[in-house]
Amino acid sequence: MSKPVLAIGEILIDLIVSDGAPSLETAGAFISRAGGAPANAAVALARQGIPAAYCGVCGDDPFGNRLRSVLRSNGVDDGALRSTSDADTTLAFAWKDARGDGHFRLLRLADRLLGASDVEAAEVRNKAALIAGSVSLATEPSRSAIVYAVEQASDAGVPVCLDLNVRPTLWPDLDDLRAALAPLLPRTTLLKLSLDDAVHLYGNKTTPEQIFIQAKELGIPLVVLPDGARGCWYPDATGMPVFLPAFTIAPVEPTGAGDAFTAAIISRLITNGWSGISRDDAEYASAAGALTAMRPGAMESLPTAGEIKEFLAGPH
C-alpha cells in the first residue's frame, strides 16, 4: 500500500446550530457531529481513495470513543490518535450567518495537549504529505508540536499542506498568529486560505494577486484560495491567480466544505506529482466542497471520489 497522508491537529465534536439561528446568542438547538479540520481532511482523503492517517489528542470519554470509531469506520489510520484522561474532548460550536457562511467558536480541551511524543508516534517522515492547520498553533504545547511536525516533514522532503482556519476568538492579538506562522510558511508546499483568512494574515494586502505574490516571496510554490459561494482562485503557469466561479447549489450546512476542498486538491496533487494546480483540479476540489455543503456536516457529509465525478458529469 502507498504511504498515507498524515493530518495533524484538532479533532473534536461540532455542536452545530440546528434551528437556523444566525448566531449563538439566539440559537436554541444543536446537533452533535464528529469534526475538526485536520480530522475532516483525513476522512475526506480516505473517502476519495487516498490512504490517510491522523495524529491528535482526544479525551478518554464517550465523545473521544465516538471520534475514534468514526475515523476507523472511514478507513483512517488512528494509530497516532491519543486518548487522555487529563482533559475532555474538544468542542466547537458551529453556525451559519444570513449569507450562508460558516462560523465557529472553539472550546479547546484535549486537542491542545498534542506534544512532540505524539508527532514521533505518527512517523511524519514516512508519509506522502502532511496536513496541518492554524487552530493548534493558538496555544502550547500543540503549537510546538505542529512546528516540530512541519520541520520533520520538510527536512524529509514530505510536502507540507498548511490549511489556515483563522478563528478570531483564538487570536486576540493577530501578531501572535503571524509569529506562529512565521517558521511554517517558508516550509509550506501548499498554502490554502480564504480571503477572510488573508485579511488576518496580510492586513490590507488581500487581493488574490497580492496574496499570491506574498506567498511567492516566502517561497511557497502552491497557493489556493477557496472562498465558498464566491468561488476560488488557483495559480496559472506564472503563479498568478485564475478565478473559478463557484458551483450553483442549494447549501444545507457549510461545516467541513473547506476541508473537503483541501483533501480534493491534495488528492489531485499526489496524482500529478505536485506539479501544479490545473483548472480540472480546482473544479474537482470545488465540487467536493459543494457536495459537502449540500448535506449536513461535517464528516458525515464528505463525498467519495465517485460522487465528485458524478457531480462534475451532471448539470450544475
PDB file of C-alpha atoms in Angstrom:
ATOM      1  CA  MET A   1       0.000   0.000   0.000  1.00  0.00           C
ATOM      2  CA  SER A   2       1.220   3.513  -0.752  1.00  0.00           C
ATOM      3  CA  LYS A   3       2.225   5.839   2.052  1.00  0.00           C
ATOM      4  CA  PRO A   4      -0.676   7.655   3.733  1.00  0.00           C
ATOM      5  CA  VAL A   5      -1.203  11.379   4.008  1.00  0.00           C
ATOM      6  CA  LEU A   6      -0.957  12.438   7.654  1.00  0.00           C
ATOM      7  CA  ALA A   7      -3.328  15.063   9.061  1.00  0.00           C
ATOM      8  CA  ILE A   8      -2.322  16.543  12.407  1.00  0.00           C
ATOM      9  CA  GLY A   9      -4.164  18.854  14.778  1.00  0.00           C
ATOM     10  CA  GLU A  10      -7.572  19.169  16.371  1.00  0.00           C
ATOM     11  CA  ILE A  11     -10.245  16.501  16.467  1.00  0.00           C
ATOM     12  CA  LEU A  12     -13.482  17.485  18.155  1.00  0.00           C
ATOM     13  CA  ILE A  13     -17.233  17.357  18.404  1.00  0.00           C
ATOM     14  CA  ASP A  14     -19.052  20.006  16.389  1.00  0.00           C
ATOM     15  CA  LEU A  15     -22.197  21.280  18.090  1.00  0.00           C
ATOM     16  CA  ILE A  16     -23.973  22.666  15.054  1.00  0.00           C
ATOM     17  CA  VAL A  17     -26.863  25.099  15.380  1.00  0.00           C
ATOM     18  CA  SER A  18     -29.841  23.181  14.013  1.00  0.00           C
ATOM     19  CA  ASP A  19     -32.701  25.668  14.335  1.00  0.00           C
ATOM     20  CA  GLY A  20     -31.479  28.122  11.702  1.00  0.00           C
ATOM     21  CA  ALA A  21     -30.396  30.815  14.159  1.00  0.00           C
ATOM     22  CA  PRO A  22     -27.700  33.087  12.634  1.00  0.00           C
ATOM     23  CA  SER A  23     -25.750  33.433  15.911  1.00  0.00           C
ATOM     24  CA  LEU A  24     -25.066  31.656  19.175  1.00  0.00           C
ATOM     25  CA  GLU A  25     -26.947  34.376  21.023  1.00  0.00           C
ATOM     26  CA  THR A  26     -30.248  33.235  19.545  1.00  0.00           C
ATOM     27  CA  ALA A  27     -29.528  29.533  18.948  1.00  0.00           C
ATOM     28  CA  GLY A  28     -31.836  27.167  20.764  1.00  0.00           C
ATOM     29  CA  ALA A  29     -30.994  23.763  19.338  1.00  0.00           C
ATOM     30  CA  PHE A  30     -27.795  21.952  18.380  1.00  0.00           C
ATOM     31  CA  ILE A  31     -26.845  18.656  16.770  1.00  0.00           C
ATOM     32  CA  SER A  32     -23.552  16.922  17.584  1.00  0.00           C
ATOM     33  CA  ARG A  33     -21.256  15.642  14.834  1.00  0.00           C
ATOM     34  CA  ALA A  34     -17.658  14.442  14.531  1.00  0.00           C
ATOM     35  CA  GLY A  35     -15.308  17.150  13.269  1.00  0.00           C
ATOM     36  CA  GLY A  36     -12.076  19.107  13.437  1.00  0.00           C
ATOM     37  CA  ALA A  37     -10.458  20.399  10.244  1.00  0.00           C
ATOM     38  CA  PRO A  38      -7.447  18.025  10.091  1.00  0.00           C
ATOM     39  CA  ALA A  39      -9.569  15.018  11.043  1.00  0.00           C
ATOM     40  CA  ASN A  40     -12.161  16.027   8.441  1.00  0.00           C
ATOM     41  CA  ALA A  41      -9.418  16.220   5.815  1.00  0.00           C
ATOM     42  CA  ALA A  42      -8.166  12.750   6.725  1.00  0.00           C
ATOM     43  CA  VAL A  43     -11.654  11.267   6.351  1.00  0.00           C
ATOM     44  CA  ALA A  44     -12.191  13.182   3.108  1.00  0.00           C
ATOM     45  CA  LEU A  45      -8.965  11.781   1.666  1.00  0.00           C
ATOM     46  CA  ALA A  46      -9.891   8.244   2.653  1.00  0.00           C
ATOM     47  CA  ARG A  47     -13.286   8.628   1.018  1.00  0.00           C
ATOM     48  CA  GLN A  48     -11.547   9.817  -2.134  1.00  0.00           C
ATOM     49  CA  GLY A  49      -9.389   6.697  -2.212  1.00  0.00           C
ATOM     50  CA  ILE A  50      -6.195   8.205  -0.754  1.00  0.00           C
ATOM     51  CA  PRO A  51      -4.622   6.384   2.238  1.00  0.00           C
ATOM     52  CA  ALA A  52      -4.884   8.661   5.277  1.00  0.00           C
ATOM     53  CA  ALA A  53      -3.684   8.759   8.870  1.00  0.00           C
ATOM     54  CA  TYR A  54      -4.470  11.110  11.727  1.00  0.00           C
ATOM     55  CA  CYS A  55      -2.438  12.423  14.674  1.00  0.00           C
ATOM     56  CA  GLY A  56      -4.049  14.243  17.582  1.00  0.00           C
ATOM     57  CA  VAL A  57      -5.445  14.018  21.090  1.00  0.00           C
ATOM     58  CA  CYS A  58      -8.993  13.390  22.296  1.00  0.00           C
ATOM     59  CA  GLY A  59     -10.474  12.796  25.717  1.00  0.00           C
ATOM     60  CA  ASP A  60     -10.773   9.318  27.180  1.00  0.00           C
ATOM     61  CA  ASP A  61     -14.530   9.810  27.192  1.00  0.00           C
ATOM     62  CA  PRO A  62     -17.627   8.940  25.140  1.00  0.00           C
ATOM     63  CA  PHE A  63     -17.002  11.712  22.602  1.00  0.00           C
ATOM     64  CA  GLY A  64     -13.404  10.566  22.163  1.00  0.00           C
ATOM     65  CA  ASN A  65     -14.566   6.997  21.659  1.00  0.00           C
ATOM     66  CA  ARG A  66     -17.036   8.219  19.063  1.00  0.00           C
ATOM     67  CA  LEU A  67     -14.363  10.133  17.156  1.00  0.00           C
ATOM     68  CA  ARG A  68     -12.011   7.159  17.073  1.00  0.00           C
ATOM     69  CA  SER A  69     -14.837   4.973  15.811  1.00  0.00           C
ATOM     70  CA  VAL A  70     -15.640   7.419  13.010  1.00  0.00           C
ATOM     71  CA  LEU A  71     -12.006   7.501  11.875  1.00  0.00           C
ATOM     72  CA  ARG A  72     -11.790   3.721  11.859  1.00  0.00           C
ATOM     73  CA  SER A  73     -15.097   3.255  10.061  1.00  0.00           C
ATOM     74  CA  ASN A  74     -13.799   5.528   7.294  1.00  0.00           C
ATOM     75  CA  GLY A  75     -10.511   3.653   6.944  1.00  0.00           C
ATOM     76  CA  VAL A  76      -8.310   6.321   8.548  1.00  0.00           C
ATOM     77  CA  ASP A  77      -5.290   5.029  10.487  1.00  0.00           C
ATOM     78  CA  ASP A  78      -5.896   6.168  14.093  1.00  0.00           C
ATOM     79  CA  GLY A  79      -2.638   4.770  15.495  1.00  0.00           C
ATOM     80  CA  ALA A  80      -1.407   8.257  16.427  1.00  0.00           C
ATOM     81  CA  LEU A  81      -4.704   9.409  17.996  1.00  0.00           C
ATOM     82  CA  ARG A  82      -4.000   9.518  21.743  1.00  0.00           C
ATOM     83  CA  SER A  83      -6.779   9.340  24.311  1.00  0.00           C
ATOM     84  CA  THR A  84      -6.097  11.236  27.539  1.00  0.00           C
ATOM     85  CA  SER A  85      -7.726  11.357  30.954  1.00  0.00           C
ATOM     86  CA  ASP A  86      -6.216  14.810  31.560  1.00  0.00           C
ATOM     87  CA  ALA A  87      -8.892  16.680  29.585  1.00  0.00           C
ATOM     88  CA  ASP A  88     -12.233  16.141  27.922  1.00  0.00           C
ATOM     89  CA  THR A  89     -12.665  16.020  24.141  1.00  0.00           C
ATOM     90  CA  THR A  90     -12.583  19.431  22.497  1.00  0.00           C
ATOM     91  CA  LEU A  91     -15.895  21.031  21.448  1.00  0.00           C
ATOM     92  CA  ALA A  92     -16.732  23.535  18.715  1.00  0.00           C
ATOM     93  CA  PHE A  93     -19.932  25.480  18.214  1.00  0.00           C
ATOM     94  CA  ALA A  94     -20.783  25.988  14.553  1.00  0.00           C
ATOM     95  CA  TRP A  95     -23.430  28.071  12.799  1.00  0.00           C
ATOM     96  CA  LYS A  96     -24.009  29.867   9.518  1.00  0.00           C
ATOM     97  CA  ASP A  97     -24.900  33.518   9.108  1.00  0.00           C
ATOM     98  CA  ALA A  98     -27.575  35.046   6.872  1.00  0.00           C
ATOM     99  CA  ARG A  99     -25.155  34.904   3.914  1.00  0.00           C
ATOM    100  CA  GLY A 100     -24.623  31.189   4.449  1.00  0.00           C
ATOM    101  CA  ASP A 101     -21.007  31.477   5.628  1.00  0.00           C
ATOM    102  CA  GLY A 102     -19.884  29.195   8.421  1.00  0.00           C
ATOM    103  CA  HIS A 103     -18.725  30.484  11.824  1.00  0.00           C
ATOM    104  CA  PHE A 104     -17.100  28.635  14.690  1.00  0.00           C
ATOM    105  CA  ARG A 105     -16.325  29.112  18.365  1.00  0.00           C
ATOM    106  CA  LEU A 106     -13.992  26.556  19.922  1.00  0.00           C
ATOM    107  CA  LEU A 107     -13.740  25.290  23.467  1.00  0.00           C
ATOM    108  CA  ARG A 108     -10.255  23.800  23.255  1.00  0.00           C
ATOM    109  CA  LEU A 109      -9.660  20.957  25.687  1.00  0.00           C
ATOM    110  CA  ALA A 110      -7.815  17.700  24.937  1.00  0.00           C
ATOM    111  CA  ASP A 111      -6.616  18.679  21.452  1.00  0.00           C
ATOM    112  CA  ARG A 112      -4.304  21.346  22.834  1.00  0.00           C
ATOM    113  CA  LEU A 113      -2.277  18.638  24.638  1.00  0.00           C
ATOM    114  CA  LEU A 114      -0.700  17.448  21.376  1.00  0.00           C
ATOM    115  CA  GLY A 115       3.038  17.040  22.021  1.00  0.00           C
ATOM    116  CA  ALA A 116       6.341  16.030  20.473  1.00  0.00           C
ATOM    117  CA  SER A 117       5.853  12.408  21.524  1.00  0.00           C
ATOM    118  CA  ASP A 118       2.624  12.304  19.503  1.00  0.00           C
ATOM    119  CA  VAL A 119       4.493  13.600  16.473  1.00  0.00           C
ATOM    120  CA  GLU A 120       7.157  10.937  16.928  1.00  0.00           C
ATOM    121  CA  ALA A 121       4.483   8.242  17.130  1.00  0.00           C
ATOM    122  CA  ALA A 122       2.992   9.458  13.839  1.00  0.00           C
ATOM    123  CA  GLU A 123       6.247   8.853  11.891  1.00  0.00           C
ATOM    124  CA  VAL A 124       5.907  12.053   9.869  1.00  0.00           C
ATOM    125  CA  ARG A 125       8.967  11.337   7.746  1.00  0.00           C
ATOM    126  CA  ASN A 126       7.325   8.247   6.294  1.00  0.00           C
ATOM    127  CA  LYS A 127       4.198   9.920   4.929  1.00  0.00           C
ATOM    128  CA  ALA A 128       3.047  11.005   1.467  1.00  0.00           C
ATOM    129  CA  ALA A 129       2.201  14.505   2.738  1.00  0.00           C
ATOM    130  CA  LEU A 130       1.447  16.387   5.945  1.00  0.00           C
ATOM    131  CA  ILE A 131      -1.690  18.474   6.550  1.00  0.00           C
ATOM    132  CA  ALA A 132      -1.642  20.976   9.408  1.00  0.00           C
ATOM    133  CA  GLY A 133      -3.848  23.917  10.322  1.00  0.00           C
ATOM    134  CA  SER A 134      -3.754  27.077  12.385  1.00  0.00           C
ATOM    135  CA  VAL A 135      -6.064  26.150  15.287  1.00  0.00           C
ATOM    136  CA  SER A 136      -3.409  24.031  17.002  1.00  0.00           C
ATOM    137  CA  LEU A 137      -0.994  26.957  16.838  1.00  0.00           C
ATOM    138  CA  ALA A 138      -3.072  29.053  19.232  1.00  0.00           C
ATOM    139  CA  THR A 139      -1.649  27.556  22.433  1.00  0.00           C
ATOM    140  CA  GLU A 140       1.070  25.320  23.825  1.00  0.00           C
ATOM    141  CA  PRO A 141       2.086  22.532  23.737  1.00  0.00           C
ATOM    142  CA  SER A 142       0.189  21.915  20.489  1.00  0.00           C
ATOM    143  CA  ARG A 143       1.875  24.879  18.786  1.00  0.00           C
ATOM    144  CA  SER A 144       5.363  23.479  19.302  1.00  0.00           C
ATOM    145  CA  ALA A 145       4.167  20.038  18.224  1.00  0.00           C
ATOM    146  CA  ILE A 146       2.869  21.388  14.910  1.00  0.00           C
ATOM    147  CA  VAL A 147       6.113  23.273  14.294  1.00  0.00           C
ATOM    148  CA  TYR A 148       8.055  20.090  15.051  1.00  0.00           C
ATOM    149  CA  ALA A 149       5.889  18.047  12.673  1.00  0.00           C
ATOM    150  CA  VAL A 150       6.323  20.572   9.859  1.00  0.00           C
ATOM    151  CA  GLU A 151      10.080  20.642  10.405  1.00  0.00           C
ATOM    152  CA  GLN A 152      10.204  16.831  10.330  1.00  0.00           C
ATOM    153  CA  ALA A 153       8.206  16.717   7.103  1.00  0.00           C
ATOM    154  CA  SER A 154      10.098  19.497   5.370  1.00  0.00           C
ATOM    155  CA  ASP A 155      13.503  18.075   6.265  1.00  0.00           C
ATOM    156  CA  ALA A 156      12.435  14.677   4.883  1.00  0.00           C
ATOM    157  CA  GLY A 157      11.082  16.120   1.630  1.00  0.00           C
ATOM    158  CA  VAL A 158       7.462  15.388   2.587  1.00  0.00           C
ATOM    159  CA  PRO A 159       5.092  18.008   1.082  1.00  0.00           C
ATOM    160  CA  VAL A 160       3.573  20.269   3.749  1.00  0.00           C
ATOM    161  CA  CYS A 161      -0.010  21.461   3.292  1.00  0.00           C
ATOM    162  CA  LEU A 162      -0.901  24.364   5.561  1.00  0.00           C
ATOM    163  CA  ASP A 163      -4.647  24.944   5.802  1.00  0.00           C
ATOM    164  CA  LEU A 164      -5.430  28.213   7.547  1.00  0.00           C
ATOM    165  CA  ASN A 165      -8.675  28.237   9.509  1.00  0.00           C
ATOM    166  CA  VAL A 166      -8.309  31.514  11.371  1.00  0.00           C
ATOM    167  CA  ARG A 167     -10.717  31.629  14.313  1.00  0.00           C
ATOM    168  CA  PRO A 168     -10.540  35.215  15.634  1.00  0.00           C
ATOM    169  CA  THR A 169     -11.627  34.172  19.134  1.00  0.00           C
ATOM    170  CA  LEU A 170      -8.402  32.148  19.400  1.00  0.00           C
ATOM    171  CA  TRP A 171      -6.208  35.076  18.369  1.00  0.00           C
ATOM    172  CA  PRO A 172      -6.928  38.245  20.403  1.00  0.00           C
ATOM    173  CA  ASP A 173      -3.644  39.624  19.077  1.00  0.00           C
ATOM    174  CA  LEU A 174      -3.133  38.856  15.381  1.00  0.00           C
ATOM    175  CA  ASP A 175       0.585  39.474  15.764  1.00  0.00           C
ATOM    176  CA  ASP A 176       0.662  36.195  17.701  1.00  0.00           C
ATOM    177  CA  LEU A 177      -0.879  34.446  14.690  1.00  0.00           C
ATOM    178  CA  ARG A 178       1.723  35.887  12.354  1.00  0.00           C
ATOM    179  CA  ALA A 179       4.510  34.922  14.754  1.00  0.00           C
ATOM    180  CA  ALA A 180       3.173  31.372  14.999  1.00  0.00           C
ATOM    181  CA  LEU A 181       3.043  31.036  11.206  1.00  0.00           C
ATOM    182  CA  ALA A 182       6.483  32.575  10.603  1.00  0.00           C
ATOM    183  CA  PRO A 183       8.504  29.321  10.972  1.00  0.00           C
ATOM    184  CA  LEU A 184       5.932  27.334   8.979  1.00  0.00           C
ATOM    185  CA  LEU A 185       5.251  29.366   5.847  1.00  0.00           C
ATOM    186  CA  PRO A 186       8.749  29.029   4.323  1.00  0.00           C
ATOM    187  CA  ARG A 187       8.441  25.233   4.704  1.00  0.00           C
ATOM    188  CA  THR A 188       4.968  25.078   3.150  1.00  0.00           C
ATOM    189  CA  THR A 189       4.340  23.351  -0.181  1.00  0.00           C
ATOM    190  CA  LEU A 190       0.628  24.144  -0.454  1.00  0.00           C
ATOM    191  CA  LEU A 191      -0.993  27.077   1.324  1.00  0.00           C
ATOM    192  CA  LYS A 192      -4.779  27.074   1.440  1.00  0.00           C
ATOM    193  CA  LEU A 193      -6.615  30.069   2.855  1.00  0.00           C
ATOM    194  CA  SER A 194      -9.744  32.123   2.285  1.00  0.00           C
ATOM    195  CA  LEU A 195      -9.859  35.854   1.637  1.00  0.00           C
ATOM    196  CA  ASP A 196     -11.051  36.330   5.219  1.00  0.00           C
ATOM    197  CA  ASP A 197      -8.032  34.361   6.455  1.00  0.00           C
ATOM    198  CA  ALA A 198      -5.800  36.542   4.290  1.00  0.00           C
ATOM    199  CA  VAL A 199      -7.084  39.704   5.970  1.00  0.00           C
ATOM    200  CA  HIS A 200      -5.870  38.345   9.299  1.00  0.00           C
ATOM    201  CA  LEU A 201      -2.531  37.270   7.841  1.00  0.00           C
ATOM    202  CA  TYR A 202      -1.655  40.095   5.456  1.00  0.00           C
ATOM    203  CA  GLY A 203      -3.732  43.048   6.625  1.00  0.00           C
ATOM    204  CA  ASN A 204      -4.861  45.222   3.724  1.00  0.00           C
ATOM    205  CA  LYS A 205      -2.918  43.223   1.104  1.00  0.00           C
ATOM    206  CA  THR A 206      -5.849  40.964   0.393  1.00  0.00           C
ATOM    207  CA  THR A 207      -6.448  40.807  -3.345  1.00  0.00           C
ATOM    208  CA  PRO A 208      -5.762  37.346  -4.783  1.00  0.00           C
ATOM    209  CA  GLU A 209      -2.831  38.709  -6.788  1.00  0.00           C
ATOM    210  CA  GLN A 210      -1.290  40.335  -3.706  1.00  0.00           C
ATOM    211  CA  ILE A 211      -1.748  37.124  -1.715  1.00  0.00           C
ATOM    212  CA  PHE A 212      -0.075  35.032  -4.415  1.00  0.00           C
ATOM    213  CA  ILE A 213       2.825  37.489  -4.636  1.00  0.00           C
ATOM    214  CA  GLN A 214       3.292  37.382  -0.854  1.00  0.00           C
ATOM    215  CA  ALA A 215       3.358  33.591  -0.950  1.00  0.00           C
ATOM    216  CA  LYS A 216       5.865  33.551  -3.815  1.00  0.00           C
ATOM    217  CA  GLU A 217       8.161  35.864  -1.839  1.00  0.00           C
ATOM    218  CA  LEU A 218       8.070  33.338   1.016  1.00  0.00           C
ATOM    219  CA  GLY A 219       8.983  30.523  -1.358  1.00  0.00           C
ATOM    220  CA  ILE A 220       5.584  28.795  -1.205  1.00  0.00           C
ATOM    221  CA  PRO A 221       5.144  27.034  -4.576  1.00  0.00           C
ATOM    222  CA  LEU A 222       1.383  26.418  -4.464  1.00  0.00           C
ATOM    223  CA  VAL A 223      -1.480  28.577  -3.158  1.00  0.00           C
ATOM    224  CA  VAL A 224      -5.210  28.114  -3.479  1.00  0.00           C
ATOM    225  CA  LEU A 225      -7.930  30.479  -2.277  1.00  0.00           C
ATOM    226  CA  PRO A 226     -11.338  28.845  -1.889  1.00  0.00           C
ATOM    227  CA  ASP A 227     -13.939  31.362  -0.774  1.00  0.00           C
ATOM    228  CA  GLY A 228     -17.209  29.471  -0.508  1.00  0.00           C
ATOM    229  CA  ALA A 229     -20.044  30.751  -2.665  1.00  0.00           C
ATOM    230  CA  ARG A 230     -17.750  33.447  -4.032  1.00  0.00           C
ATOM    231  CA  GLY A 231     -15.627  30.905  -5.935  1.00  0.00           C
ATOM    232  CA  CYS A 232     -11.895  30.197  -5.719  1.00  0.00           C
ATOM    233  CA  TRP A 233      -8.552  31.262  -7.160  1.00  0.00           C
ATOM    234  CA  TYR A 234      -5.713  28.959  -8.190  1.00  0.00           C
ATOM    235  CA  PRO A 235      -2.301  29.693  -9.773  1.00  0.00           C
ATOM    236  CA  ASP A 236      -1.605  29.717 -13.512  1.00  0.00           C
ATOM    237  CA  ALA A 237       1.745  28.700 -15.001  1.00  0.00           C
ATOM    238  CA  THR A 238       3.283  32.025 -13.923  1.00  0.00           C
ATOM    239  CA  GLY A 239       1.974  31.778 -10.372  1.00  0.00           C
ATOM    240  CA  MET A 240      -0.730  34.392 -10.821  1.00  0.00           C
ATOM    241  CA  PRO A 241      -4.323  33.707  -9.717  1.00  0.00           C
ATOM    242  CA  VAL A 242      -7.035  32.408 -12.024  1.00  0.00           C
ATOM    243  CA  PHE A 243     -10.652  32.757 -10.884  1.00  0.00           C
ATOM    244  CA  LEU A 244     -13.050  29.808 -10.903  1.00  0.00           C
ATOM    245  CA  PRO A 245     -16.723  30.598 -10.147  1.00  0.00           C
ATOM    246  CA  ALA A 246     -18.451  28.501  -7.511  1.00  0.00           C
ATOM    247  CA  PHE A 247     -20.995  25.887  -8.477  1.00  0.00           C
ATOM    248  CA  THR A 248     -24.600  26.978  -8.014  1.00  0.00           C
ATOM    249  CA  ILE A 249     -26.042  24.795  -5.269  1.00  0.00           C
ATOM    250  CA  ALA A 250     -28.694  24.800  -2.574  1.00  0.00           C
ATOM    251  CA  PRO A 251     -26.484  24.846   0.552  1.00  0.00           C
ATOM    252  CA  VAL A 252     -27.544  22.999   3.689  1.00  0.00           C
ATOM    253  CA  GLU A 253     -24.540  23.165   6.034  1.00  0.00           C
ATOM    254  CA  PRO A 254     -21.076  24.611   5.246  1.00  0.00           C
ATOM    255  CA  THR A 255     -19.198  22.815   8.036  1.00  0.00           C
ATOM    256  CA  GLY A 256     -16.477  20.649   6.509  1.00  0.00           C
ATOM    257  CA  ALA A 257     -16.759  22.038   2.965  1.00  0.00           C
ATOM    258  CA  GLY A 258     -13.356  23.694   3.125  1.00  0.00           C
ATOM    259  CA  ASP A 259     -11.778  20.506   4.443  1.00  0.00           C
ATOM    260  CA  ALA A 260     -13.287  18.523   1.565  1.00  0.00           C
ATOM    261  CA  PHE A 261     -11.780  21.093  -0.810  1.00  0.00           C
ATOM    262  CA  THR A 262      -8.365  20.728   0.850  1.00  0.00           C
ATOM    263  CA  ALA A 263      -8.405  16.946   0.624  1.00  0.00           C
ATOM    264  CA  ALA A 264      -9.509  17.011  -3.004  1.00  0.00           C
ATOM    265  CA  ILE A 265      -6.718  19.377  -4.054  1.00  0.00           C
ATOM    266  CA  ILE A 266      -4.173  17.215  -2.235  1.00  0.00           C
ATOM    267  CA  SER A 267      -5.505  14.052  -3.853  1.00  0.00           C
ATOM    268  CA  ARG A 268      -5.012  15.639  -7.272  1.00  0.00           C
ATOM    269  CA  LEU A 269      -1.532  16.937  -6.419  1.00  0.00           C
ATOM    270  CA  ILE A 270      -0.468  13.470  -5.270  1.00  0.00           C
ATOM    271  CA  THR A 271      -1.678  12.084  -8.593  1.00  0.00           C
ATOM    272  CA  ASN A 272       0.204  14.666 -10.678  1.00  0.00           C
ATOM    273  CA  GLY A 273       3.386  14.626  -8.604  1.00  0.00           C
ATOM    274  CA  TRP A 274       2.826  18.068  -7.080  1.00  0.00           C
ATOM    275  CA  SER A 275       3.415  19.661 -10.481  1.00  0.00           C
ATOM    276  CA  GLY A 276       0.742  22.356 -10.117  1.00  0.00           C
ATOM    277  CA  ILE A 277      -2.976  23.046  -9.915  1.00  0.00           C
ATOM    278  CA  SER A 278      -4.955  22.873 -13.168  1.00  0.00           C
ATOM    279  CA  ARG A 279      -8.489  24.085 -13.818  1.00  0.00           C
ATOM    280  CA  ASP A 280      -9.655  20.471 -13.671  1.00  0.00           C
ATOM    281  CA  ASP A 281      -8.020  20.130 -10.248  1.00  0.00           C
ATOM    282  CA  ALA A 282      -9.717  23.290  -8.967  1.00  0.00           C
ATOM    283  CA  GLU A 283     -13.079  22.164 -10.350  1.00  0.00           C
ATOM    284  CA  TYR A 284     -12.685  18.763  -8.689  1.00  0.00           C
ATOM    285  CA  ALA A 285     -11.929  20.404  -5.332  1.00  0.00           C
ATOM    286  CA  SER A 286     -14.766  22.905  -5.737  1.00  0.00           C
ATOM    287  CA  ALA A 287     -17.155  20.049  -6.478  1.00  0.00           C
ATOM    288  CA  ALA A 288     -16.015  18.276  -3.296  1.00  0.00           C
ATOM    289  CA  GLY A 289     -16.716  21.407  -1.277  1.00  0.00           C
ATOM    290  CA  ALA A 290     -20.069  21.963  -2.956  1.00  0.00           C
ATOM    291  CA  LEU A 291     -21.235  18.403  -2.293  1.00  0.00           C
ATOM    292  CA  THR A 292     -20.246  18.711   1.355  1.00  0.00           C
ATOM    293  CA  ALA A 293     -22.187  21.968   1.735  1.00  0.00           C
ATOM    294  CA  MET A 294     -25.288  20.335   0.258  1.00  0.00           C
ATOM    295  CA  ARG A 295     -25.527  17.854   3.157  1.00  0.00           C
ATOM    296  CA  PRO A 296     -25.467  18.059   6.957  1.00  0.00           C
ATOM    297  CA  GLY A 297     -21.794  18.259   8.028  1.00  0.00           C
ATOM    298  CA  ALA A 298     -19.109  17.651   8.890  1.00  0.00           C
ATOM    299  CA  MET A 299     -17.516  14.200   8.482  1.00  0.00           C
ATOM    300  CA  GLU A 300     -20.798  12.561   7.518  1.00  0.00           C
ATOM    301  CA  SER A 301     -21.159  14.901   4.537  1.00  0.00           C
ATOM    302  CA  LEU A 302     -17.741  14.358   2.947  1.00  0.00           C
ATOM    303  CA  PRO A 303     -18.066  12.907  -0.579  1.00  0.00           C
ATOM    304  CA  THR A 304     -16.403   9.948  -2.230  1.00  0.00           C
ATOM    305  CA  ALA A 305     -14.393  10.244  -5.438  1.00  0.00           C
ATOM    306  CA  GLY A 306     -17.267   8.619  -7.304  1.00  0.00           C
ATOM    307  CA  GLU A 307     -19.746  11.187  -6.000  1.00  0.00           C
ATOM    308  CA  ILE A 308     -17.456  14.028  -7.023  1.00  0.00           C
ATOM    309  CA  LYS A 309     -17.057  12.662 -10.549  1.00  0.00           C
ATOM    310  CA  GLU A 310     -20.803  12.103 -10.850  1.00  0.00           C
ATOM    311  CA  PHE A 311     -21.453  15.686  -9.742  1.00  0.00           C
ATOM    312  CA  LEU A 312     -18.996  17.059 -12.305  1.00  0.00           C
ATOM    313  CA  ALA A 313     -20.586  14.999 -15.064  1.00  0.00           C
ATOM    314  CA  GLY A 314     -24.073  16.325 -14.340  1.00  0.00           C
ATOM    315  CA  PRO A 315     -25.785  19.710 -14.734  1.00  0.00           C
ATOM    316  CA  HIS A 316     -24.794  22.482 -12.352  1.00  0.00           C
TER     317      HIS A 316
END
